[in-house]
PDB file of C-alpha atoms in Angstrom:
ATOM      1  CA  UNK A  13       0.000   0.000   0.000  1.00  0.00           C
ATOM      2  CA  UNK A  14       0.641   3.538   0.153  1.00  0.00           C
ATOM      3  CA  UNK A  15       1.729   4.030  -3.425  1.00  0.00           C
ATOM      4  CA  UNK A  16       2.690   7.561  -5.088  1.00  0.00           C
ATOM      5  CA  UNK A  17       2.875   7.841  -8.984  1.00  0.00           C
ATOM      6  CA  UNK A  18       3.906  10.867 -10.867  1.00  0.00           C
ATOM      7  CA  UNK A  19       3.396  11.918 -14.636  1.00  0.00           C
ATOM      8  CA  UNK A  20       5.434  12.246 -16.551  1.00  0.00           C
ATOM      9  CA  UNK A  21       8.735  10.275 -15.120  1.00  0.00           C
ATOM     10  CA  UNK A  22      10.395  12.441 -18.021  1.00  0.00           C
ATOM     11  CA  UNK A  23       9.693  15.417 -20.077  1.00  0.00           C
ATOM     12  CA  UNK A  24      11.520  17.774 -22.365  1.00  0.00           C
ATOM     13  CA  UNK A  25       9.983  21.173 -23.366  1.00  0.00           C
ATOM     14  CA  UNK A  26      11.049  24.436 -25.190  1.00  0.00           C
ATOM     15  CA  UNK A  27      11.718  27.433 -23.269  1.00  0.00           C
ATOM     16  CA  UNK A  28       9.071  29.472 -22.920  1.00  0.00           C
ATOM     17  CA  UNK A  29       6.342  26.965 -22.634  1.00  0.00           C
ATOM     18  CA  UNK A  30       4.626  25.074 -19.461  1.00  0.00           C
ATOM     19  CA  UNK A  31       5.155  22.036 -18.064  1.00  0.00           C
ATOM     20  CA  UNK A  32       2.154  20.309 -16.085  1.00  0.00           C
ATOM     21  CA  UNK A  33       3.746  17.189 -13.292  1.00  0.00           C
ATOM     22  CA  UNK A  34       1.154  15.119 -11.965  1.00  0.00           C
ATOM     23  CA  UNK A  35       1.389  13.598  -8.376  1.00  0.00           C
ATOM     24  CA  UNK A  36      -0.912  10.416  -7.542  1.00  0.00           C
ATOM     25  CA  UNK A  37      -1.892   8.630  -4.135  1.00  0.00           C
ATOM     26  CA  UNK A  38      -2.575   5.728  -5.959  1.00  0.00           C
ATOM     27  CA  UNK A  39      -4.118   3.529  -2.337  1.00  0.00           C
ATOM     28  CA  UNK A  40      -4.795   6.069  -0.044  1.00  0.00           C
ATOM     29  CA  UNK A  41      -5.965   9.423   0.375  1.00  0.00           C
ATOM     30  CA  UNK A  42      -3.735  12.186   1.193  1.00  0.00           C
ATOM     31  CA  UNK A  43      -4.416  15.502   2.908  1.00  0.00           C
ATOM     32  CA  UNK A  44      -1.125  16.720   2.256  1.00  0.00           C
ATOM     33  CA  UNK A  45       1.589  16.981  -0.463  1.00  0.00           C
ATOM     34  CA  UNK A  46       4.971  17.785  -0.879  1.00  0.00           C
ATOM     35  CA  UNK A  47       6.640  19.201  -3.712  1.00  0.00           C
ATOM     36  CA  UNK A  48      10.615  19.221  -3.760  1.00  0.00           C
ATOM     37  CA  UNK A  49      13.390  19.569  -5.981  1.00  0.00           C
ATOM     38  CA  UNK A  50      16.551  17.991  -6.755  1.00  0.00           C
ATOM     39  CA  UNK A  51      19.207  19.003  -8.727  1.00  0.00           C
ATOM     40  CA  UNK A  52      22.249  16.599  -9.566  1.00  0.00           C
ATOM     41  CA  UNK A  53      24.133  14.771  -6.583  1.00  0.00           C
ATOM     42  CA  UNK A  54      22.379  17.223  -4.038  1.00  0.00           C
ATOM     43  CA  UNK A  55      19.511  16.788  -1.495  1.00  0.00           C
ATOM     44  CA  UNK A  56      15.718  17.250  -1.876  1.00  0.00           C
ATOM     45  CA  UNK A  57      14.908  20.928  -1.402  1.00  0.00           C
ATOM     46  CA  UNK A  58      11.292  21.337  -0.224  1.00  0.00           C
ATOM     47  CA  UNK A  59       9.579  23.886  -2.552  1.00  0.00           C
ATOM     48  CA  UNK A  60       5.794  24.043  -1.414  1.00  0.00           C
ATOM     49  CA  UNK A  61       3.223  22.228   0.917  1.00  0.00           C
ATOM     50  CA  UNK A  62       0.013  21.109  -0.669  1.00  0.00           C
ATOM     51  CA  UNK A  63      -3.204  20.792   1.023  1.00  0.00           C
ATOM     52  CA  UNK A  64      -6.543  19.919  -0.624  1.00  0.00           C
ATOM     53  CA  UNK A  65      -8.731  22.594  -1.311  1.00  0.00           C
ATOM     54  CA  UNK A  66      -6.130  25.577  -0.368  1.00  0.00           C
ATOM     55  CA  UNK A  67      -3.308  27.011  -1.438  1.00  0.00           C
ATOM     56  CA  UNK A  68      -0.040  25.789  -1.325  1.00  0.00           C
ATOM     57  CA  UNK A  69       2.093  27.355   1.344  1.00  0.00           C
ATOM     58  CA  UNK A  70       5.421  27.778  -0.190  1.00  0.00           C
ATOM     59  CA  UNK A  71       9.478  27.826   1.036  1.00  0.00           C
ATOM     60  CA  UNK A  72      11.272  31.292   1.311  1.00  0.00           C
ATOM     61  CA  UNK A  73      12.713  31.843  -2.296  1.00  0.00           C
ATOM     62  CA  UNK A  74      10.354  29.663  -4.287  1.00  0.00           C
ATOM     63  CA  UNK A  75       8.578  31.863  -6.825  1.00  0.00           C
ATOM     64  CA  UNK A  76       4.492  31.561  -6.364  1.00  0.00           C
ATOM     65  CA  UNK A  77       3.585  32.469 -10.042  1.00  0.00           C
ATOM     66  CA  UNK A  78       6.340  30.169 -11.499  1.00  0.00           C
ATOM     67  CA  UNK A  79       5.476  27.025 -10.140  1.00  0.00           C
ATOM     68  CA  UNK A  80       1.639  26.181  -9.832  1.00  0.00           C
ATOM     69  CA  UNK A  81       0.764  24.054  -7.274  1.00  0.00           C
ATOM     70  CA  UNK A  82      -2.712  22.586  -7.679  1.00  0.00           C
ATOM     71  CA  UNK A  83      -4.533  20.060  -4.949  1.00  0.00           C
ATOM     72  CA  UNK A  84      -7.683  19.525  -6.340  1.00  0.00           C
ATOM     73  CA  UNK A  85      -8.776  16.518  -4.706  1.00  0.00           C
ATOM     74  CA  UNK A  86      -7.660  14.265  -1.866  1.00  0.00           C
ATOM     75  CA  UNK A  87      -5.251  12.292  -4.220  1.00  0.00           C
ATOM     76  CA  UNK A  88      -3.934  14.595  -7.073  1.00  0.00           C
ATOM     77  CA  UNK A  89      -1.528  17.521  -6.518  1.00  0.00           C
ATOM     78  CA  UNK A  90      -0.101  19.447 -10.013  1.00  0.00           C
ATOM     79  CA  UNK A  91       2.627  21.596 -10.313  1.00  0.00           C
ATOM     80  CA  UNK A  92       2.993  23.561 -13.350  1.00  0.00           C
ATOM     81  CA  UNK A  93       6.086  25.222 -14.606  1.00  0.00           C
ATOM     82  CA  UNK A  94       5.160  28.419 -16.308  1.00  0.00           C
ATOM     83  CA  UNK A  95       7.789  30.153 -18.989  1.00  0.00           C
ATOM     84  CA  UNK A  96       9.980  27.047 -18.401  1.00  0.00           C
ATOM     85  CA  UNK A  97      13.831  28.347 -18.291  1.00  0.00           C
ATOM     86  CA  UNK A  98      16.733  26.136 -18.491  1.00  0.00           C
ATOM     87  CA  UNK A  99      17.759  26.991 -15.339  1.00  0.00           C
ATOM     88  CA  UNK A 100      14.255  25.347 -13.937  1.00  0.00           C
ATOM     89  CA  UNK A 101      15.633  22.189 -15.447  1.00  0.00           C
ATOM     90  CA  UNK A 102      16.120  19.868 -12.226  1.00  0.00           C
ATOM     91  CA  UNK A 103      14.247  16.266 -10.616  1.00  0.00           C
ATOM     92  CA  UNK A 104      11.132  17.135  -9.058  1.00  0.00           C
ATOM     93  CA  UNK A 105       9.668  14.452  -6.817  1.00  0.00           C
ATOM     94  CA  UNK A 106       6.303  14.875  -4.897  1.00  0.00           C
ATOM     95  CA  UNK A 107       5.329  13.056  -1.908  1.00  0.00           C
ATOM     96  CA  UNK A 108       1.989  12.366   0.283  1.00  0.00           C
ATOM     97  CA  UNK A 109       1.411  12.135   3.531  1.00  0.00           C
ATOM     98  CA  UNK A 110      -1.315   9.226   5.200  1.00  0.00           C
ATOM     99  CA  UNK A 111      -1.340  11.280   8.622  1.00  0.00           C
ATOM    100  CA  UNK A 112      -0.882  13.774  10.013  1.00  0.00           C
ATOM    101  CA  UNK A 113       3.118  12.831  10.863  1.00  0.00           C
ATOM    102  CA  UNK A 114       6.177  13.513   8.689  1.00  0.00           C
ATOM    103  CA  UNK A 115       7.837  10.066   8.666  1.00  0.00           C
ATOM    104  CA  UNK A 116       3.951   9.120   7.225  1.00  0.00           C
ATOM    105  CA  UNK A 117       5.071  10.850   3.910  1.00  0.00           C
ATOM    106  CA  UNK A 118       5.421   8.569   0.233  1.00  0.00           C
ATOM    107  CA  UNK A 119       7.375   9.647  -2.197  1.00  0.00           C
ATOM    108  CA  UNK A 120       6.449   9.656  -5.691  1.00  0.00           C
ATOM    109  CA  UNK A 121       9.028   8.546  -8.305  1.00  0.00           C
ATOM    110  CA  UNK A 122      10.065  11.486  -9.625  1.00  0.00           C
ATOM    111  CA  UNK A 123      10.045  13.754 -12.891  1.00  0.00           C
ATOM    112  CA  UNK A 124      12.957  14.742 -14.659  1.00  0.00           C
ATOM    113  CA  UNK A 125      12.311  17.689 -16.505  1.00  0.00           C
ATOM    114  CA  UNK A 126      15.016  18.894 -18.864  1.00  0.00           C
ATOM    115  CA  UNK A 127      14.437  22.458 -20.864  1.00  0.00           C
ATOM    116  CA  UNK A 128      16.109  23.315 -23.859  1.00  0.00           C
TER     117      UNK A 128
ATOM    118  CA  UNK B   6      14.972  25.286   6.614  1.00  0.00           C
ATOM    119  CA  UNK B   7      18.470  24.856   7.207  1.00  0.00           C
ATOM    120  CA  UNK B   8      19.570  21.576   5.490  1.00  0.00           C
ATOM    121  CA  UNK B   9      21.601  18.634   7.962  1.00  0.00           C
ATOM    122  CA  UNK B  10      24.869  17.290   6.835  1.00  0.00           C
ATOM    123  CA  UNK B  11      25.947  14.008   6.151  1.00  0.00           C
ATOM    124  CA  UNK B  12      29.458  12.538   5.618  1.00  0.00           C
ATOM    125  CA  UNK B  13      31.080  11.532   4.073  1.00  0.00           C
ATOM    126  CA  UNK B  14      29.633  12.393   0.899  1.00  0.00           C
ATOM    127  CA  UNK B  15      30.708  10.002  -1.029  1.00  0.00           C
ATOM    128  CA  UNK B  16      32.021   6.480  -0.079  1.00  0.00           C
ATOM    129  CA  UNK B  17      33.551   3.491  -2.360  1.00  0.00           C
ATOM    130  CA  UNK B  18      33.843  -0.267  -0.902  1.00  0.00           C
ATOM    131  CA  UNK B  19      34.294  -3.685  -1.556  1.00  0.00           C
ATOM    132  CA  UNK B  20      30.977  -6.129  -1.505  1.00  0.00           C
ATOM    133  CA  UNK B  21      31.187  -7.545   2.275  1.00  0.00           C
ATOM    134  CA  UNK B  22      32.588  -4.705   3.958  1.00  0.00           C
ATOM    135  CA  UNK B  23      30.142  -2.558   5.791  1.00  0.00           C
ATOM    136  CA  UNK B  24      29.696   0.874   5.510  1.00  0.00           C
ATOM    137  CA  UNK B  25      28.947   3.722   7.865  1.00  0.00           C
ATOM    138  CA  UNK B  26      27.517   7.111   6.915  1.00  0.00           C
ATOM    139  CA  UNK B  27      26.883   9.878   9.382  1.00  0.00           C
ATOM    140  CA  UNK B  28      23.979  12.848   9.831  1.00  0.00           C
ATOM    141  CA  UNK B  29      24.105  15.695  12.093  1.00  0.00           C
ATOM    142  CA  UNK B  30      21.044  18.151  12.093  1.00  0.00           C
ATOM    143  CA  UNK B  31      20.884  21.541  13.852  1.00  0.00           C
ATOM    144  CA  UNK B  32      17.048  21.587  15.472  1.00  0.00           C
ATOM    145  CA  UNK B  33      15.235  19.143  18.229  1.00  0.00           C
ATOM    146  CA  UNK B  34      13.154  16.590  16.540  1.00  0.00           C
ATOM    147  CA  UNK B  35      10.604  14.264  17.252  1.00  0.00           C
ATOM    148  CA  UNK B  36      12.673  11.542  14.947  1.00  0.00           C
ATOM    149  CA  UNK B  37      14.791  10.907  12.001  1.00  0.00           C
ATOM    150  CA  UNK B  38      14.380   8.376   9.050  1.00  0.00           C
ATOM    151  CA  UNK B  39      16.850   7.293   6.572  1.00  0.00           C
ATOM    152  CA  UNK B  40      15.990   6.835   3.180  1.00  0.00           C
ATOM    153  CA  UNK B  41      17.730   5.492   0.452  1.00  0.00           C
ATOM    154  CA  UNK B  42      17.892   6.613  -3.428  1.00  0.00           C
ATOM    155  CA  UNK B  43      18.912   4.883  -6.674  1.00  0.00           C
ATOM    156  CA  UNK B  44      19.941   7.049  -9.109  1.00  0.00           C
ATOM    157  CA  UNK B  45      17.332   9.111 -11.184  1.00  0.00           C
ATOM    158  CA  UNK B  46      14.654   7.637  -9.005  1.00  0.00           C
ATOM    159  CA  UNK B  47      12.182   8.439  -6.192  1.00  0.00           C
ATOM    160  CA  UNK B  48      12.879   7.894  -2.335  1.00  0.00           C
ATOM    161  CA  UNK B  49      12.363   4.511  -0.443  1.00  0.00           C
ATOM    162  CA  UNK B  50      12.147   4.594   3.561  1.00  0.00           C
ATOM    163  CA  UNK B  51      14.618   2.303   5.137  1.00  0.00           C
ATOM    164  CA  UNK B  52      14.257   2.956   8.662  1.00  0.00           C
ATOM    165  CA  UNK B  53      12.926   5.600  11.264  1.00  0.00           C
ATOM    166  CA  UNK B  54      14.309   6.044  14.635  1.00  0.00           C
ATOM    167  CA  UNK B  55      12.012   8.131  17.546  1.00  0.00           C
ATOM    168  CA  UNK B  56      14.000  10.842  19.466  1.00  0.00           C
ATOM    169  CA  UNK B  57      13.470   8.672  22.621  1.00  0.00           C
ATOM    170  CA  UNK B  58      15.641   5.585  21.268  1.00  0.00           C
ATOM    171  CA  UNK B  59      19.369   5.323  20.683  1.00  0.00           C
ATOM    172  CA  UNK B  60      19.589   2.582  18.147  1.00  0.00           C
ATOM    173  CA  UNK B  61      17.196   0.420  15.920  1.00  0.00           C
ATOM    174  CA  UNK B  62      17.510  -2.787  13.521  1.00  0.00           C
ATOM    175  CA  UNK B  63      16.215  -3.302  10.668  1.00  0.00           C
ATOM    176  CA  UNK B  64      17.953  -6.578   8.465  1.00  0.00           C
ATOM    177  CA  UNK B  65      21.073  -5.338   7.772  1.00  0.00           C
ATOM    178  CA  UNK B  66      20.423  -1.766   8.627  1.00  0.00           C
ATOM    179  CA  UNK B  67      21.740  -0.241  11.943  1.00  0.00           C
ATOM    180  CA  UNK B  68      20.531   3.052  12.596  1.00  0.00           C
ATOM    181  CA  UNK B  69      21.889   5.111  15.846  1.00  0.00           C
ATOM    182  CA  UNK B  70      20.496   8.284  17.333  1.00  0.00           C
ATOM    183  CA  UNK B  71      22.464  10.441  19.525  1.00  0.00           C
ATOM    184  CA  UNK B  72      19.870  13.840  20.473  1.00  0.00           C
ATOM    185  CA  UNK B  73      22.582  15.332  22.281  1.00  0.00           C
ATOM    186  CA  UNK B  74      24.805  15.544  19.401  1.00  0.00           C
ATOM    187  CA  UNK B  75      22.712  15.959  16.955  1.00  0.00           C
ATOM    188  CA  UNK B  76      23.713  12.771  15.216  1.00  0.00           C
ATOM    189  CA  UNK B  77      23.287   9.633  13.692  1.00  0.00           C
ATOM    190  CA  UNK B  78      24.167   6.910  12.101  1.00  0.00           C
ATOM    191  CA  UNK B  79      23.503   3.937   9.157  1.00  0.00           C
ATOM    192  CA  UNK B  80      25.535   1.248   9.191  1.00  0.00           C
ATOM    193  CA  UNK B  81      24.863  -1.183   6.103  1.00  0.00           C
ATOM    194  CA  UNK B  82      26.666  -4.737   7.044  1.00  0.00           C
ATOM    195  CA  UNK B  83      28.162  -7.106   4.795  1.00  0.00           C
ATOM    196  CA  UNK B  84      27.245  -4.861   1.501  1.00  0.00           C
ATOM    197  CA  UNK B  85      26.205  -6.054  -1.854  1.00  0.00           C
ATOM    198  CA  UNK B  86      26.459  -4.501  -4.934  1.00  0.00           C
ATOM    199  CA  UNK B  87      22.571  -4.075  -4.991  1.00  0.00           C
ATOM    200  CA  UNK B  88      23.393  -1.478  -2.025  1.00  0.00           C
ATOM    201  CA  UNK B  89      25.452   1.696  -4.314  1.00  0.00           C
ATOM    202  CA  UNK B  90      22.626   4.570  -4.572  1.00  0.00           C
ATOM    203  CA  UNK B  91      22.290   7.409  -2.007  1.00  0.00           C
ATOM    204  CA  UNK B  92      21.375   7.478   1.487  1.00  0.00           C
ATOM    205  CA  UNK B  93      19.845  10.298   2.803  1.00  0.00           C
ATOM    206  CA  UNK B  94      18.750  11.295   6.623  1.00  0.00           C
ATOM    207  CA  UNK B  95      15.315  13.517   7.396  1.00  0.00           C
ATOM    208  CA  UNK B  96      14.468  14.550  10.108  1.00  0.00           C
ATOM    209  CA  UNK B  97      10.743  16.062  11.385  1.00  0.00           C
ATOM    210  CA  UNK B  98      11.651  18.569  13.552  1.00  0.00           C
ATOM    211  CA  UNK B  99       9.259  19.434  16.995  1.00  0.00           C
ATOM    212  CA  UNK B 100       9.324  22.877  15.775  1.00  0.00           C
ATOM    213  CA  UNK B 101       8.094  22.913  12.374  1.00  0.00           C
ATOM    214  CA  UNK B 102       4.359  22.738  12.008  1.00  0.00           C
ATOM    215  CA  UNK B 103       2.052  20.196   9.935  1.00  0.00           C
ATOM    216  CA  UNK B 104       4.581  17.601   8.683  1.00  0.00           C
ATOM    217  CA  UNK B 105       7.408  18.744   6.939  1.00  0.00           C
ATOM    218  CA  UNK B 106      10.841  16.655   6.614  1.00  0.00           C
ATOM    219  CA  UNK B 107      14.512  18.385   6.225  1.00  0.00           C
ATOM    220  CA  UNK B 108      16.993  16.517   4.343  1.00  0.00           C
ATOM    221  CA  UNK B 109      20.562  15.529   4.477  1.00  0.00           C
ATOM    222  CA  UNK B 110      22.679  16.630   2.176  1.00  0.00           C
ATOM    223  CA  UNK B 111      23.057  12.713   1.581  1.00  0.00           C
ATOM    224  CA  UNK B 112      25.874  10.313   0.861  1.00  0.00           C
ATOM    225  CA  UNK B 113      26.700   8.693  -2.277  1.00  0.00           C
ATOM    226  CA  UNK B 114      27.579   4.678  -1.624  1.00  0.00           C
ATOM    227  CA  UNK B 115      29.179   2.582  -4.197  1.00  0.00           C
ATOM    228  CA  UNK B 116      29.707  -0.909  -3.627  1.00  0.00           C
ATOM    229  CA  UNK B 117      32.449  -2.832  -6.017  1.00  0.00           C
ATOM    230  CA  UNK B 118      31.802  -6.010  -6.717  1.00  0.00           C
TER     231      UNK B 118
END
């Protein structure tokens, strides 16, 4: 149980244009949702906190209007690049929480998104 | 959130040998899991250890927890080539609200065969 997808697992785009990731609680339902970032050999940087039916509370330094964070229901949270850069090229992986406790978080298998 | 450090950062063995890698955070927390990550992929939860225990088992996994230092440990016995990815500690801190996690910096393991 407690499975996270994400869509795509890869995706290449033009600069300019917008890039939708989809994050999944495939088994369970999931008040909460984490969005982080990772570039090569370095940690997970949280970006934003999702919960359903508000608005994403995001991390010092994370532009708002650049990265979309939809939770529309109890087990899909978007993000949404908007005028995709190069420099926004990194591995984004979502996660979900069960509870109401960190250590109850999935994680989702990740998107690489590259920008050309 | 200020980011914990792991070392070393990277570390290279032979198959059998164990290998240690260490985590020091800066806040209290409630507890601290290690997680492991294959490369390009998502996160997989190896272990969690509570503030209120020192050390915990898990197969080959030995995790240790030292509050007053701010520390801990994974030690991965008698490796296997199946083990190289990289190991990360989080910890949920008892002063950050709803359920957030703050990551090591993480350590890169690659076991030879």
């Amino acid at each position: 149980g407690a499975v996270v997808s994400q869509h795509p697992s890869r995706v290449i785009c033009k600069s300019g244009t917008s890039v939708k990731i989809e994050c999944r609680s495939l088994d369970f339902q999931a008040t909460t949702m984490f969005w982080y970032r990772q570039f090569p050999k370095k940690s997970l940087m949280l970006m934003a906190t999702s919960n359903e039916g508000s608005k994403a509370t995001y991390e010092q330094g994370v532009e708002k209007d650049k990265f979309l964070i939809n939770h529309a229901s109890l087990t899909l949270s978007t993000l949404t690049v908007t005028s995709a850069h190069p420099e926004d090229s990194s591995f984004y992986i979502c996660s979900a929480n069960t509870g109401t406790r960190a250590y109850e978080q999935y994680f989702g298998p990740g998107t690489r998104l590259t920008v050309t | 959130s200020q980011q914990g450090e792991e070392d070393p950062q990277a570390l290279s063995i032979q198959e059998g040998e164990n290998a240690t890698m260490n985590c020091s955070y800066k806040t209290s927390i409630n507890n601290l899991q290690w997680y492991r990550q294959n490369s390009g992929r998502g996160l997989v939860h190896l272990i969690l250890i509570r503030s209120n225990e020192r050390e915990k088992h898990s197969g080959r996994l030995r995790v240790t927890l030292d509050t007053s230092k701010k520390s801990s440990s994974l030690l991965i016995t008698a490796s296997r080539a199946a083990d190289t990815a990289s190991y990360f500690c989080a910890t949920e801190g008892q002063e950050t609200s709803g359920s957030r996690l703050t990551f090591g910096e993480g350590t890169q393991l690659t076991v030879n065969p």
